[in-house]
Amino acid sequence: MGRFGGDGWGGVVSPIVMPRVVKRYTNRKLYDTATSRYVSLDDVAVFVRAGEEVQVLDNVSGDDLTSVTLAQIILEDERRKKSFVSIPLLEDLVRGGGDAIVDATRQATE
């Protein structure tokens, strides 16, 4: 398929967006490979809030640490009282993990 989506036969072609890759080092530093510089957790939050897809990878193992990093952003926002996550939703997340998010999203859209 190449760099662009579509069927290769004249169908609709749309660019495939690659996620912004951030590497996490053992010293917990985050390195943005797009800009070749170290970034903070707040910077990663800005990328996500701006609509960018971000993928955080462990520099040594290559493990995907995106969900852990996003959870850390939520935790930091809660500490600073910048988040609007309710206590019941947080409790449901602890009880049910990812299923709680699916249920909350489904209820919000109904």
Coordinates of N, CA, C and O in Angstrom, one line a residue:
M1 N 0.8 -1.2 0.0 CA 0.0 0.0 0.0 C 0.9 1.3 0.0 O 0.4 2.3 -0.4
G2 N 2.1 1.2 0.5 CA 2.9 2.4 0.4 C 2.7 3.4 1.5 O 2.1 3.0 2.6
R3 N 3.0 4.6 1.3 CA 2.8 5.7 2.3 C 1.4 6.2 2.4 O 1.1 6.8 3.4
F4 N 0.6 5.9 1.5 CA -0.8 6.4 1.5 C -1.8 5.3 1.5 O -1.6 4.2 0.9
G5 N -2.9 5.6 2.2 CA -4.0 4.6 2.2 C -4.7 4.6 0.9 O -4.5 5.4 0.0
G6 N -5.6 3.7 0.7 CA -6.4 3.6 -0.6 C -6.2 2.2 -1.1 O -5.4 1.4 -0.7
D7 N -6.8 1.9 -2.2 CA -6.8 0.6 -2.8 C -5.7 0.4 -3.9 O -5.5 -0.7 -4.4
G8 N -5.0 1.5 -4.2 CA -4.0 1.4 -5.3 C -4.5 1.4 -6.7 O -3.8 1.3 -7.6
W9 N -5.9 1.5 -6.8 CA -6.5 1.5 -8.1 C -7.4 2.7 -8.3 O -8.4 2.7 -9.0
G10 N -6.9 3.8 -7.8 CA -7.7 5.1 -8.0 C -8.7 5.4 -6.9 O -9.5 6.3 -7.1
G11 N -8.8 4.5 -5.9 CA -9.7 4.8 -4.8 C -9.2 6.0 -4.0 O -8.2 6.6 -4.3
V12 N -10.0 6.3 -3.0 CA -9.6 7.5 -2.1 C -8.3 7.2 -1.5 O -8.0 6.2 -0.9
V13 N -7.4 8.2 -1.6 CA -6.1 8.1 -1.0 C -6.0 9.1 0.2 O -6.3 10.3 0.0
S14 N -5.6 8.6 1.3 CA -5.4 9.5 2.5 C -4.1 9.1 3.1 O -3.7 8.0 3.1
P15 N -3.4 10.1 3.6 CA -2.0 9.8 4.2 C -2.2 9.0 5.4 O -3.1 9.1 6.2
I16 N -1.3 8.1 5.6 CA -1.2 7.2 6.8 C -0.4 8.0 7.8 O 0.7 8.4 7.6
V17 N -1.0 8.3 9.0 CA -0.4 9.0 10.0 C 0.4 8.1 10.9 O -0.2 7.2 11.5
M18 N 1.7 8.3 11.0 CA 2.5 7.5 11.9 C 2.5 8.2 13.3 O 2.5 9.4 13.4
P19 N 2.5 7.4 14.3 CA 2.5 8.0 15.7 C 3.9 8.7 15.9 O 4.9 8.3 15.4
R20 N 3.8 9.7 16.8 CA 5.0 10.3 17.3 C 5.7 9.3 18.3 O 5.1 9.0 19.2
V21 N 6.9 8.9 18.0 CA 7.5 7.9 18.9 C 8.4 8.6 19.9 O 9.2 9.5 19.6
V22 N 8.1 8.3 21.2 CA 8.9 8.8 22.3 C 9.5 7.6 23.0 O 8.8 6.6 23.3
K23 N 10.8 7.7 23.2 CA 11.5 6.6 23.8 C 11.7 6.9 25.3 O 12.0 8.1 25.6
R24 N 11.5 5.9 26.1 CA 11.6 6.1 27.6 C 12.9 5.3 28.0 O 13.0 4.1 27.7
Y25 N 13.8 6.1 28.6 CA 15.1 5.5 29.0 C 15.0 5.0 30.4 O 14.0 5.3 31.2
T26 N 15.9 4.2 30.9 CA 15.9 3.6 32.2 C 15.9 4.6 33.3 O 15.4 4.4 34.4
N27 N 16.5 5.8 33.0 CA 16.5 6.9 34.0 C 15.2 7.7 34.0 O 15.1 8.8 34.5
R28 N 14.2 7.2 33.3 CA 12.8 7.7 33.2 C 12.8 9.0 32.2 O 11.7 9.6 32.1
K29 N 13.9 9.3 31.6 CA 13.8 10.4 30.7 C 13.1 10.0 29.4 O 13.1 8.8 29.0
L30 N 12.4 11.0 28.8 CA 11.6 10.7 27.6 C 12.3 11.5 26.5 O 12.7 12.6 26.6
Y31 N 12.5 10.8 25.3 CA 13.2 11.3 24.2 C 12.2 11.3 23.0 O 11.8 10.2 22.5
D32 N 11.9 12.5 22.4 CA 11.1 12.6 21.3 C 11.9 12.4 20.0 O 12.8 13.2 19.7
T33 N 11.6 11.3 19.3 CA 12.4 11.0 18.1 C 12.1 11.9 17.0 O 12.9 12.1 16.0
A34 N 10.9 12.6 17.0 CA 10.6 13.5 15.9 C 11.4 14.8 16.0 O 11.7 15.3 14.9
T35 N 11.7 15.2 17.2 CA 12.4 16.5 17.3 C 13.9 16.3 17.8 O 14.6 17.3 17.9
S36 N 14.2 15.1 18.1 CA 15.6 14.7 18.6 C 15.9 15.5 19.8 O 17.0 16.1 19.9
R37 N 15.0 15.5 20.8 CA 15.3 16.2 22.1 C 14.5 15.5 23.2 O 13.5 14.8 23.0
Y38 N 15.0 15.7 24.4 CA 14.3 15.2 25.6 C 13.1 16.0 25.8 O 13.1 17.2 25.6
V39 N 12.0 15.4 26.3 CA 10.7 16.0 26.6 C 10.3 15.6 28.0 O 10.7 14.6 28.5
S40 N 9.4 16.4 28.5 CA 8.8 16.1 29.8 C 7.5 15.3 29.6 O 6.9 15.3 28.5
L41 N 7.0 14.8 30.7 CA 5.6 14.2 30.7 C 4.6 15.2 30.3 O 3.6 14.9 29.5
D42 N 4.8 16.5 30.7 CA 3.8 17.6 30.3 C 3.9 17.8 28.8 O 2.8 18.0 28.2
D43 N 5.0 17.7 28.2 CA 5.1 17.8 26.7 C 4.4 16.7 26.0 O 3.7 16.9 25.0
V44 N 4.5 15.5 26.5 CA 3.7 14.4 25.9 C 2.2 14.6 26.0 O 1.5 14.4 25.1
A45 N 1.8 15.2 27.2 CA 0.4 15.5 27.4 C 0.0 16.5 26.4 O -1.2 16.4 25.8
V46 N 0.8 17.5 26.1 CA 0.5 18.5 25.1 C 0.3 17.9 23.7 O -0.6 18.2 23.0
F47 N 1.2 17.0 23.3 CA 1.1 16.3 22.0 C -0.3 15.6 21.9 O -1.0 15.7 20.9
V48 N -0.6 14.9 23.0 CA -1.9 14.1 22.9 C -3.1 15.0 22.9 O -4.0 14.8 22.1
R49 N -3.1 16.1 23.7 CA -4.2 17.0 23.7 C -4.3 17.8 22.4 O -5.4 18.3 22.0
A50 N -3.2 17.9 21.6 CA -3.2 18.5 20.3 C -3.7 17.6 19.2 O -3.8 18.0 18.1
G51 N -4.0 16.3 19.6 CA -4.6 15.4 18.7 C -3.5 14.5 18.1 O -3.9 13.7 17.2
E52 N -2.3 14.6 18.5 CA -1.3 13.7 17.9 C -1.4 12.3 18.5 O -1.7 12.1 19.7
E53 N -1.1 11.3 17.7 CA -1.0 9.9 18.2 C 0.4 9.7 18.7 O 1.4 10.0 18.0
V54 N 0.6 9.3 20.0 CA 1.9 9.2 20.5 C 2.1 7.7 20.9 O 1.2 7.1 21.5
Q55 N 3.3 7.2 20.7 CA 3.7 5.8 21.1 C 4.9 6.0 21.9 O 5.9 6.5 21.5
V56 N 4.9 5.5 23.2 CA 6.0 5.5 24.1 C 6.6 4.1 24.1 O 5.9 3.1 24.5
L57 N 7.9 4.0 23.8 CA 8.6 2.7 23.8 C 9.7 2.7 24.7 O 10.5 3.7 24.8
D58 N 9.9 1.6 25.4 CA 11.1 1.4 26.2 C 12.3 1.3 25.3 O 12.3 0.6 24.4
N59 N 13.3 2.1 25.6 CA 14.5 2.2 24.7 C 15.3 0.9 24.6 O 15.8 0.6 23.6
V60 N 15.3 0.1 25.7 CA 16.1 -1.1 25.7 C 15.3 -2.3 25.2 O 15.7 -3.0 24.2
S61 N 14.1 -2.5 25.7 CA 13.3 -3.7 25.3 C 12.4 -3.5 24.1 O 12.0 -4.5 23.5
G62 N 12.1 -2.2 23.9 CA 11.1 -2.0 22.8 C 9.7 -2.1 23.3 O 8.7 -2.0 22.4
D63 N 9.4 -2.5 24.5 CA 8.1 -2.7 25.0 C 7.3 -1.4 24.9 O 7.8 -0.3 25.1
D64 N 6.0 -1.5 24.6 CA 5.1 -0.4 24.4 C 4.7 0.1 25.8 O 4.0 -0.6 26.6
L65 N 5.1 1.3 26.2 CA 4.7 1.9 27.5 C 3.7 3.0 27.4 O 3.6 3.8 28.3
T66 N 3.0 3.1 26.2 CA 2.1 4.1 26.0 C 1.0 4.2 27.1 O 0.7 5.3 27.6
S67 N 0.3 3.1 27.3 CA -0.8 3.1 28.3 C -0.3 3.5 29.7 O -1.0 4.3 30.4
V68 N 0.9 3.0 30.1 CA 1.4 3.4 31.4 C 1.7 4.9 31.5 O 1.4 5.6 32.4
T69 N 2.3 5.4 30.4 CA 2.6 6.8 30.3 C 1.4 7.7 30.3 O 1.3 8.7 31.0
L70 N 0.3 7.3 29.6 CA -0.9 8.1 29.6 C -1.6 8.0 31.0 O -2.1 9.0 31.4
A71 N -1.5 6.9 31.6 CA -2.1 6.8 33.0 C -1.3 7.7 33.9 O -1.9 8.3 34.8
Q72 N 0.0 7.8 33.7 CA 0.8 8.7 34.6 C 0.4 10.1 34.3 O 0.4 10.9 35.3
I73 N 0.1 10.5 33.1 CA -0.3 11.9 32.8 C -1.6 12.1 33.6 O -1.8 13.2 34.2
I74 N -2.5 11.2 33.5 CA -3.8 11.4 34.3 C -3.5 11.5 35.7 O -4.1 12.4 36.4
L75 N -2.7 10.7 36.3 CA -2.3 10.8 37.7 C -1.7 12.2 38.1 O -2.1 12.8 39.0
E76 N -0.8 12.6 37.2 CA -0.2 14.0 37.5 C -1.3 15.1 37.4 O -1.3 16.0 38.2
D77 N -2.2 15.0 36.4 CA -3.3 15.9 36.3 C -4.2 15.9 37.6 O -4.6 16.9 38.0
E78 N -4.5 14.7 38.1 CA -5.3 14.6 39.3 C -4.6 15.2 40.5 O -5.2 15.9 41.3
R79 N -3.3 15.0 40.6 CA -2.5 15.7 41.7 C -2.6 17.2 41.6 O -2.6 17.8 42.6
R80 N -2.6 17.7 40.4 CA -2.6 19.1 40.2 C -4.1 19.7 40.1 O -4.3 20.9 39.9
K81 N -5.0 18.8 40.2 CA -6.5 19.1 40.1 C -6.8 19.7 38.8 O -7.7 20.6 38.7
K82 N -6.2 19.2 37.7 CA -6.5 19.7 36.4 C -7.4 18.8 35.6 O -7.9 19.1 34.6
S83 N -7.7 17.6 36.2 CA -8.5 16.6 35.6 C -9.9 16.7 36.1 O -10.2 17.1 37.2
F84 N -10.8 16.2 35.3 CA -12.2 16.1 35.6 C -12.7 14.7 35.8 O -13.9 14.4 35.7
V85 N -11.8 13.8 36.1 CA -12.2 12.4 36.3 C -12.8 12.3 37.7 O -12.3 12.7 38.7
S86 N -14.0 11.7 37.7 CA -14.8 11.5 38.9 C -14.2 10.4 39.7 O -13.6 9.4 39.2
I87 N -14.4 10.5 41.1 CA -14.0 9.4 42.0 C -14.7 8.1 41.6 O -14.0 7.0 41.5
P88 N -16.0 8.1 41.3 CA -16.6 6.8 40.9 C -16.0 6.2 39.6 O -15.8 5.0 39.6
L89 N -15.6 7.0 38.7 CA -15.0 6.5 37.5 C -13.6 5.9 37.8 O -13.3 4.8 37.4
L90 N -12.9 6.6 38.7 CA -11.6 6.1 39.1 C -11.7 4.7 39.8 O -10.9 3.8 39.6
E91 N -12.7 4.6 40.7 CA -13.0 3.4 41.4 C -13.3 2.3 40.4 O -12.9 1.1 40.6
D92 N -14.2 2.6 39.4 CA -14.5 1.6 38.4 C -13.3 1.1 37.6 O -13.2 -0.1 37.3
L93 N -12.4 2.0 37.3 CA -11.2 1.7 36.6 C -10.4 0.7 37.4 O -9.8 -0.3 36.9
V94 N -10.2 1.0 38.7 CA -9.5 0.1 39.6 C -10.2 -1.3 39.7 O -9.5 -2.3 39.6
R95 N -11.5 -1.3 39.8 CA -12.2 -2.6 39.9 C -12.2 -3.4 38.6 O -12.0 -4.6 38.6
G96 N -12.5 -2.7 37.5 CA -12.7 -3.4 36.2 C -11.7 -3.2 35.1 O -11.8 -3.7 34.1
G97 N -10.7 -2.4 35.4 CA -9.7 -2.1 34.3 C -10.3 -1.5 33.1 O -11.1 -0.6 33.2
G98 N -9.9 -1.9 31.9 CA -10.3 -1.4 30.7 C -11.8 -1.5 30.4 O -12.3 -0.7 29.7
D99 N -12.4 -2.5 31.0 CA -13.9 -2.7 30.8 C -14.6 -1.5 31.3 O -15.7 -1.1 30.7
A100 N -14.1 -0.8 32.4 CA -14.8 0.3 32.9 C -14.8 1.5 32.0 O -15.8 2.2 31.9
I101 N -13.7 1.6 31.2 CA -13.6 2.7 30.2 C -14.6 2.5 29.1 O -15.3 3.4 28.7
V102 N -14.7 1.2 28.6 CA -15.6 0.9 27.6 C -17.1 1.2 28.1 O -17.9 1.8 27.3
D103 N -17.4 0.7 29.3 CA -18.7 0.9 29.8 C -19.1 2.4 29.9 O -20.1 2.9 29.6
A104 N -18.1 3.2 30.5 CA -18.3 4.7 30.7 C -18.5 5.3 29.3 O -19.4 6.2 29.2
T105 N -17.7 5.0 28.3 CA -17.9 5.5 27.0 C -19.2 5.2 26.4 O -19.9 6.0 25.8
R106 N -19.6 4.0 26.5 CA -20.9 3.5 26.0 C -22.0 4.3 26.6 O -23.0 4.7 26.0
Q107 N -22.0 4.4 28.0 CA -23.1 5.2 28.7 C -23.1 6.6 28.3 O -24.2 7.2 28.1
A108 N -21.9 7.2 28.0 CA -21.9 8.7 27.7 C -22.4 8.9 26.3 O -23.0 10.0 26.0
T109 N -22.3 7.9 25.4 CA -22.8 8.1 24.0 C -24.2 7.7 23.8 O -24.8 7.9 22.7
E110 N -24.8 7.0 24.8 CA -26.2 6.6 24.7 C -27.2 7.7 25.0 O -27.0 8.6 25.6

